[in-house]
CSV table of C-alpha atoms in Angstrom, one decimal:
chain,number,residue,atom,x,y,z
A,1,MET,CA,-5.8,-55.4,-11.8
A,2,PHE,CA,-9.3,-54.0,-12.7
A,3,ASN,CA,-9.4,-52.3,-9.3
A,4,ILE,CA,-6.0,-50.5,-9.8
A,5,LEU,CA,-7.3,-49.3,-13.3
A,6,ALA,CA,-10.6,-48.2,-11.9
A,7,ALA,CA,-8.8,-46.3,-9.1
A,8,GLY,CA,-6.6,-44.6,-11.7
A,9,PRO,CA,-8.8,-41.6,-12.6
A,10,ALA,CA,-9.8,-40.8,-9.0
A,11,LEU,CA,-6.0,-41.1,-7.9
A,12,LEU,CA,-5.0,-38.8,-10.9
A,13,ALA,CA,-7.8,-36.3,-9.9
A,14,SER,CA,-6.6,-36.2,-6.3
A,15,LEU,CA,-3.0,-35.6,-7.4
A,16,LEU,CA,-4.1,-32.7,-9.7
A,17,VAL,CA,-6.2,-31.2,-6.8
A,18,SER,CA,-3.4,-31.4,-4.3
A,19,GLY,CA,-0.9,-29.9,-6.8
A,20,SER,CA,-2.8,-26.8,-7.3
A,21,ALA,CA,-1.7,-23.6,-5.7
A,22,ALA,CA,-2.6,-23.4,-2.1
A,23,PRO,CA,-2.2,-20.3,0.1
A,24,ALA,CA,1.1,-20.3,1.7
A,25,PRO,CA,1.1,-21.3,5.4
A,26,PRO,CA,1.5,-18.6,7.9
A,27,PRO,CA,5.3,-18.0,8.4
A,28,ASP,CA,7.1,-18.7,11.7
A,29,GLY,CA,8.0,-15.5,13.5
A,30,LYS,CA,6.3,-12.3,14.5
A,31,THR,CA,5.6,-9.2,12.5
A,32,THR,CA,6.8,-6.0,14.2
A,33,VAL,CA,6.0,-2.4,13.5
A,34,ASP,CA,7.9,0.8,14.6
A,35,VAL,CA,6.7,4.5,14.0
A,36,VAL,CA,9.5,6.1,12.2
A,37,TYR,CA,7.9,9.5,11.9
A,38,ALA,CA,4.4,11.1,12.2
A,39,ASN,CA,3.5,14.6,11.2
A,40,GLY,CA,0.3,16.5,10.3
A,41,SER,CA,-2.4,18.6,12.0
A,42,GLY,CA,-4.1,15.4,13.3
A,43,CYS,CA,-1.1,13.9,15.1
A,44,PRO,CA,1.1,16.1,17.3
A,45,PRO,CA,4.4,14.7,18.2
A,46,GLY,CA,4.0,11.8,20.7
A,47,ALA,CA,0.2,11.4,20.0
A,48,LEU,CA,0.3,8.1,18.4
A,49,LYS,CA,1.5,4.6,18.8
A,50,ALA,CA,1.5,1.5,16.4
A,51,VAL,CA,1.5,-2.2,17.2
A,52,ALA,CA,1.3,-5.4,15.0
A,53,ARG,CA,-0.7,-8.2,16.3
A,54,LYS,CA,-2.3,-11.2,14.6
A,55,GLY,CA,-2.1,-10.0,11.1
A,56,THR,CA,-3.3,-6.4,11.9
A,57,ILE,CA,-1.3,-3.1,12.4
A,58,THR,CA,-3.2,-0.8,14.7
A,59,ILE,CA,-2.4,2.9,14.9
A,60,ALA,CA,-3.7,4.5,17.9
A,61,PHE,CA,-4.5,8.3,18.0
A,62,GLU,CA,-4.9,10.5,21.0
A,63,ASP,CA,-7.1,13.4,19.5
A,64,PHE,CA,-7.9,13.4,15.9
A,65,THR,CA,-10.9,15.8,15.1
A,66,ALA,CA,-11.9,17.9,12.2
A,67,SER,CA,-14.6,20.6,12.9
A,68,SER,CA,-16.3,23.2,10.7
A,69,GLY,CA,-17.8,26.5,11.6
A,70,GLY,CA,-14.7,27.8,13.5
A,71,ASP,CA,-11.2,28.3,12.4
A,72,ALA,CA,-10.7,27.6,8.8
A,73,LEU,CA,-7.8,25.3,9.3
A,74,ASP,CA,-9.9,23.1,11.6
A,75,TYR,CA,-12.1,21.6,8.9
A,76,ARG,CA,-9.3,19.3,7.7
A,77,LYS,CA,-7.0,17.2,9.8
A,78,ASN,CA,-4.4,14.8,8.5
A,79,CYS,CA,-1.6,12.5,9.8
A,80,GLN,CA,1.2,11.1,7.7
A,81,VAL,CA,2.6,8.1,9.5
A,82,GLY,CA,5.8,6.3,8.4
A,83,LEU,CA,6.0,2.7,9.5
A,84,ASN,CA,8.8,0.3,9.5
A,85,VAL,CA,7.0,-3.1,9.3
A,86,LYS,CA,9.2,-6.3,9.6
A,87,VAL,CA,7.7,-9.6,8.4
A,88,PRO,CA,9.5,-13.0,8.7
A,89,LYS,CA,12.4,-13.5,6.2
A,90,GLY,CA,11.3,-14.7,2.8
A,91,TYR,CA,7.9,-13.0,3.0
A,92,THR,CA,6.3,-9.8,1.9
A,93,TYR,CA,3.1,-8.1,2.9
A,94,ALA,CA,0.2,-5.9,1.6
A,95,VAL,CA,-2.4,-4.0,3.3
A,96,SER,CA,-5.7,-6.0,2.5
A,97,ARG,CA,-8.3,-4.2,4.7
A,98,VAL,CA,-8.7,-0.8,6.4
A,99,THR,CA,-11.0,-0.2,9.4
A,100,VAL,CA,-11.5,3.1,11.2
A,101,GLY,CA,-14.3,4.6,13.3
A,102,GLY,CA,-15.2,7.4,15.3
A,103,THR,CA,-17.9,10.0,16.3
A,104,GLY,CA,-19.6,12.7,14.5
A,105,LYS,CA,-21.8,15.6,14.9
A,106,LEU,CA,-23.3,16.6,11.5
A,107,GLY,CA,-26.6,18.4,10.7
A,108,PRO,CA,-29.0,17.5,7.9
A,109,GLY,CA,-27.2,18.1,4.6
A,110,ASP,CA,-23.7,18.3,6.3
A,111,SER,CA,-21.1,15.9,5.5
A,112,GLY,CA,-17.5,14.8,6.3
A,113,SER,CA,-15.2,12.3,4.9
A,114,VAL,CA,-12.3,10.0,5.8
A,115,ARG,CA,-9.6,8.8,3.6
A,116,ALA,CA,-6.6,6.5,4.1
A,117,LEU,CA,-3.9,6.6,1.4
A,118,MET,CA,-1.1,4.0,1.7
A,119,TYR,CA,2.1,3.6,-0.3
A,120,PHE,CA,5.6,2.2,0.2
A,121,GLN,CA,8.4,4.8,0.3
A,122,GLY,CA,9.9,5.4,-3.2
A,123,MET,CA,7.1,3.7,-5.1
A,124,THR,CA,4.3,5.3,-7.2
A,125,GLU,CA,1.7,2.6,-6.7
A,126,THR,CA,-0.9,3.8,-4.0
A,127,VAL,CA,-4.0,2.3,-2.4
A,128,GLU,CA,-6.7,4.7,-1.5
A,129,GLN,CA,-9.8,3.8,0.8
A,130,GLY,CA,-12.3,6.2,2.1
A,131,ARG,CA,-15.9,7.1,2.6
A,132,GLU,CA,-18.3,10.2,3.0
A,133,ILE,CA,-19.9,10.6,6.3
A,134,ASN,CA,-23.4,12.1,5.9
A,135,GLY,CA,-25.6,14.0,8.2
A,136,PRO,CA,-27.7,14.1,10.1
A,137,LEU,CA,-25.5,12.3,12.6
A,138,ASN,CA,-25.0,12.5,16.3
A,139,GLY,CA,-23.0,9.5,17.3
A,140,LYS,CA,-20.8,6.8,15.9
A,141,TRP,CA,-19.6,6.2,12.3
A,142,GLN,CA,-17.6,3.2,11.0
A,143,PHE,CA,-15.5,2.5,7.8
A,144,ASP,CA,-14.5,-1.0,6.9
A,145,SER,CA,-13.0,-1.6,3.4
A,146,ARG,CA,-11.5,-4.8,2.0
A,147,ILE,CA,-8.8,-4.3,-0.7
A,148,GLY,CA,-9.2,-6.9,-3.5
A,149,PRO,CA,-6.2,-9.1,-4.4
A,150,LYS,CA,-5.8,-7.2,-7.8
A,151,SER,CA,-5.6,-3.8,-6.0
A,152,ARG,CA,-3.1,-4.7,-3.3
A,153,VAL,CA,0.4,-3.3,-3.4
A,154,TYR,CA,3.1,-5.6,-2.0
A,155,HIS,CA,6.2,-4.4,-0.3
A,156,PRO,CA,9.1,-5.2,-2.6
A,157,CYS,CA,11.0,-8.3,-1.4
A,158,GLY,CA,14.4,-7.7,-0.1
A,159,ALA,CA,13.9,-3.8,0.0
A,160,LYS,CA,13.8,-1.6,3.1
A,161,ARG,CA,11.0,0.7,2.5
A,162,TYR,CA,8.6,2.3,5.0
A,163,LEU,CA,4.8,1.9,4.7
A,164,ASN,CA,3.6,5.5,4.5
A,165,VAL,CA,-0.1,5.9,5.7
A,166,ASN,CA,-1.9,9.3,5.2
A,167,LEU,CA,-5.2,9.5,7.1
A,168,ASP,CA,-7.2,12.6,6.1
A,169,LEU,CA,-10.3,13.7,8.0
A,170,ARG,CA,-12.7,16.5,6.9
A,171,ALA,CA,-15.7,18.1,8.1
A,172,GLY,CA,-18.0,19.7,5.6
A,173,SER,CA,-19.9,23.0,5.8
A,174,GLY,CA,-22.1,23.9,8.6
A,175,ASP,CA,-21.3,23.6,12.3
A,176,GLY,CA,-20.2,19.9,12.5
A,177,SER,CA,-17.3,17.8,13.7
A,178,VAL,CA,-15.9,14.4,12.8
A,179,SER,CA,-13.5,12.4,15.1
A,180,VAL,CA,-11.5,9.4,14.7
A,181,GLY,CA,-12.3,7.0,17.6
A,182,GLY,CA,-8.9,6.3,18.8
A,183,ARG,CA,-7.5,3.9,16.0
A,184,LEU,CA,-7.0,3.0,12.5
A,185,GLY,CA,-6.7,-0.8,11.7
A,186,LEU,CA,-4.7,-2.0,8.7
A,187,GLU,CA,-5.1,-5.9,8.1
A,188,PHE,CA,-2.3,-7.2,6.1
A,189,THR,CA,-1.8,-10.3,3.9
A,190,ARG,CA,1.6,-12.1,3.7
A,191,LYS,CA,2.9,-14.1,0.8
A,192,LYS,CA,6.2,-15.8,0.0
A,193,CYS,CA,8.7,-13.8,-2.0
């Protein structure tokens, strides 16, 4: 009897720990993504593809370059993409990380920028991630940003809304250029509805 009573607090503690909220296990089934539309100066028709694989949506661009010192319209390029993302039934998702990289040619004091703005069709909540790209630079640049749990915007459960992604690339003053190196990665987090 003494052993059972002595084991009581340890048993109770293990039950309390195991009863705490644990992350939902990954759902069965695949996540798929289709490009519904793409428009803007950085993505001419047919110039991009999207694929979902292992918790990441990758948007691949053919040619996405902003340059200064020439035509005034070339200093800023943007691409607005509408994605139809399908997750397993009973789950929802939010973008939790943004990665993009490319190349740049910027002189001392020159700068450029990259911004990704994401929102669900018909909703006002947005998530914006970005960075300045400063010269001197003659080579690669990288942007990798995690979105904290409190800042994530989840797709409304049971609704049919596209994920809109607006990628904006700018080259500052001077004679520079900034290019996206082929892809934008959107890591997503799923949770039960």
